Amino acid sequence: MADQNTKVDQEPPSVASQDVKLHEKIDRFISALNGDDQSPPPEITDSVQAFADLFDVMIVEHESGSKRWIQLEEDEASRFIESIDRTAKLLKSLSRFHSDENYAAAINRLSGVQQRAMCVLEVEFKSIMDDYQNSCDRDRKNKTDEAKMKQLSSSSSNVQDAPEPELPEQLESQPVKDEFLGYSDEMLSNLNKLANGLISGGHETECCELYFFVRRNAMEQNLKLQQFEKFSIDEMQKMQWEPIEKEVVSWIKLFKEFSTSLLPSERKLADSVFSGHTAISDRLFGNLTRIILLYFLSFAEAVMLTKRSAEKLFKFLDIYETVRDVIPEVEKLICVERLQQLKSGASLINTVIGESIFNIFIELENSIKSDATKTPVPGGAVHPLTRYTMNYLKYASEYSHTLEQVFQEHKKIDGDSQNQSNYGSQLARIMDLLNANLEAKSRLYKDPSLSLIFMMNNGRYILQKTKGTGEMRSLLGDPWVRKQSSDLRNYHTSYKRETWTRLLQCLSHEGLSVNGKVMKPVLKERFKSFNAMFDDIHRTQTTWVVSDEQLQSELRVSISAIVIPAYRSFMGRFSQVFTPGRQTEKYIKYQPEDIETCIEELFDGNTSQSKKR
């Protein structure tokens, strides 16, 4: 038994324990090298050569391909990284005495080993970084398999007749969006160890370049998968607006996904790979963000530099809002040191967009001023300029808060603190210009009554559009609405006076009786005048147009209210003067009910009705 114990005690120590002892010797030697500056350098021990040889063996295994980093056990990976760290410290300490021949030889030997170790780490680091594509493919395949299994399980029981389940379209085109962009926890752990090894070995620059190159390509590939096109300014200038509009819609969707999904994942990835090296992860993430952000902002700039026109306002506003809302989300992920450059770039783009939007409104003003068509709209209908302007302002006012922001920013850039420019005042100015233009157009009509119908039609259209758009009514204010309503009532009153007062004079009792006796010839003339005048009004005004049903009804009711009672009273008093029969039919052409029917036919724009009558 004693012999057995003796044998056990004499067994050689394990490889691990030999490594520990060797590392302890190296650490003591490093400590000695960093001692008193006045002391001569200590003699290089055999442990330095042994350490270099041991590390060399580990490196050869990787260089030959017999071992890959992902195949290493936890302790093996740790030993490799510790060897790099220990070699770096040893080289730093030895360099103090590089003029000594023995020290120079040791430095050369260790430097060669360390350089080869760095090459191994770089290859392994790039290999795992690049493997995100395979990981994404595996993840997509798993999702596809799950989808197929679900379709199979929910299909009919007759499996033989069931068609092969199709891959859902969203799985075919949608890039993987898990939180670490296709890297598993194990991959992230390995990348972190490799990054630490490269940084401690003095290859921080090479490590960062590898990371940046792979992730930039990955982010660009992600955008390509989602059909993001990088148009140059020249290409955009040659395109029609309709395809650009579609690209803007796609751009907005992608830009929002970029800020809410892709960027946060990239931030987590950088923090995981470079855990413990915040400055490096901040720098890399900031540079990646800047490049991809430049793609998006360059697209916005290219759109802004296309020829400006009124139809582009709404897409310009969409772009402005997107940049305004997305940039703060991006800022949350960027370190303070790199924030200013990001803000200034985005601010410049939004300033350019804002100026374009502001100038579109100035051009809208000018187009209203310069619209001097000399052909009146048939029937006094709503003018195309009114329809276009009001519908344009209605849609624009859906962006009222954004437009207010744009106008306020313009006021700051303009530098005029006295300038009262805001979207509300801009809206009121356009309305004033439109009303002035319509008044000028109303004078194109030879018939004053038709001129008033034209102003009523357009005024009513303007008022209804304003009331129907909460933002417009709020911006213009109740006093403006009351003024517009008052103008409409005045046009209505003037129209009744212009058209129907002269007709009612035919029904006046004045001058019809002398000494209590009705003057028959005068009465005949009155009925003839009434019939002719009413025929003319009916024939003319049935061709006029009042498309607003409420306004049309109000006009007819108000006309009936003044004409029919007067005509019924006149007939009731004087119709018996005529001899019943042909004489009555000759002069009393209309019964009160006929008058009412004719009034109900006014303002239909019906030329055939007037011809028939």
Phi, psi and omega in degrees: 000320179297322179296321180297316179299322181296320179296319180297315182296334184266001178296142182297148179294157181290163179300318182300316181292327177295318179299317181299314181296319180297317180295323178297319178297317180298318181296321178294320180296318177299318179298320179293321180296330183267016182281217185296128181294336184279340184283149176293154182296139178292157180290139180290126184274162178296338182298331180295314178295319180297319179297316180296319180295318180297316179293323179301318180299316179299319182292318181302321180301323179282320181296325182282346181088002180288340178226138173244152184302320183291347179267351185289146170287165182302315183290328179292316179298318180296319180298320181296312181294319178298322179296320177297314181297317182292322178296319179298317179294320181295315179298320179298318181288320180294330185297342179296334184239037186296341180286340178288134185301314181295320179293320179299319179295318179295320179297316180299316181298310183292324179297318179297316178297315182296319180298318178294322177297320179296321178298319178299312182296320180299315179298314181293320180298312180295322181299314181288321178300318181289339186288357179300328181296315178296322180295320177297317179298319179296319181294319179295321179297319179298316180296321179297315179299319179298317181297319180295319180297320179295318179295321179295317183291332182266357181283175181295162184292337179278084187293326183297324182275346184288136178290157178296129183299137180273152177288125178304137185302322183293333178282334180288320188255340187281125177289154182290136184232037175288169196291341178241028167055040175095000179261126178284169178300321180295318178297318180296320178298316179294318179298320179297316179296316180296319178297317179299319179296315180295319180293313180292334178275005177087012181249041178299316181300312181297320179298313181295320179297318178299312181300312183298315182298313182294314185287328176296314178298321181295317181292321178294320178296321178300318179293322179296322178300332181259021175060035175280123181255135177261095181273137173281167179298319179297317179297318181294324180297330184274349184276152171286159184291325184301310176295329178295319178304316180295321178294325179296317178301315179294320180299317181298314180299313183292321181296321178291319177295324178303317184279329186264339185237302187294311184296314177302324178293320177295323178297315179295321180296312180299318180294327180285313182294321183250038177302130183093354179230068187301318182299321180292312181297323177298315183294313181297313180296319179298318180292319178296316180298317182300317182293311182292322178297325179298323177301312183293315183289329177294323176298313180300318180297318180298320178296317181296332184272001172289163182301127184288138175205159185300325183295341184274352185308313190290323176288327174299318179294320177299318179294316179302312180297320182296312179298316180300320185274330185280319186303317177300327177293322178291320182300328181298335185264348185263142178289157187302321184299330185256006187285321187298318180297319178297314183296317183295321179296313180293321180296321179297316179298313182292331175294317178297315179298314181301319179296320179297317180297314180300316183291332176298321179291324176296319179292327176296317176303312183295324180292325177291317179299320187272357179283095185240046179298139185260001181258117180291151178289130181303137174072009179070024183289175178297131183286143178305326178298322179294313180300312182298310184297314184291319177294322178299312181291328178299311180291323179297323183289345172294342177255026190303319181294320179292317179297322176300317178298316180300315182292323177294319178297320179297322180297322178294315181294321180296332177077010181258100183291340179277348182293121182271019186297123168208171187295324179299314180291327177296318179298314180297322180295319179295320178298318179298317179296320179296314180297320179295320179294320180293323177297320178294320180291329180296334181283354176286339181278133179286330180271117180302326180294318179293325176301319180288323175299318178301315180292324177295313180304310184289320178296319179295319180298315179299315182295317181295319178297322180292314180294327182280354178241104185306321182294319180294316181297319180295319182288320181283329176089157181297321179302320179296318180296318179295320179296318179296318178296320179296319178299320179298316180298322180294319177299320180297312180297317181295322179298314181297320180292318183292320187267314195258345180295316179296324179293320182292336177295334177293336183263012179287142179280345185295131176084002181271337185239141174232121183054039175081000181251132182289129178277104187299315179301319179295318179298317178302317181296322179297313180296319179297318179296317180298313182299315182295315182293318180293320176302316182295315179298314182295314181299321183282311192276351170289338179274347177285159187241127166231099188279337177283115187299322181293316179295318178302314181295318180299318179296312181297317180297316182292325177292313179300323184295333181259333186272310189295313177301320180295319181290320180296318179296317181296314179297315182302328183272326191243353184294330182287351179294328182278149176291127181305146178112229188295324182294318180296315181295327182292322186258328179261085185285327186241139165270160180307324180293326177294319178300315181297319179298317180295320179297325180291348179265354181291150171067025177269349185068027188259095181290327182294326180295318183289325179293320181298316180290000000 
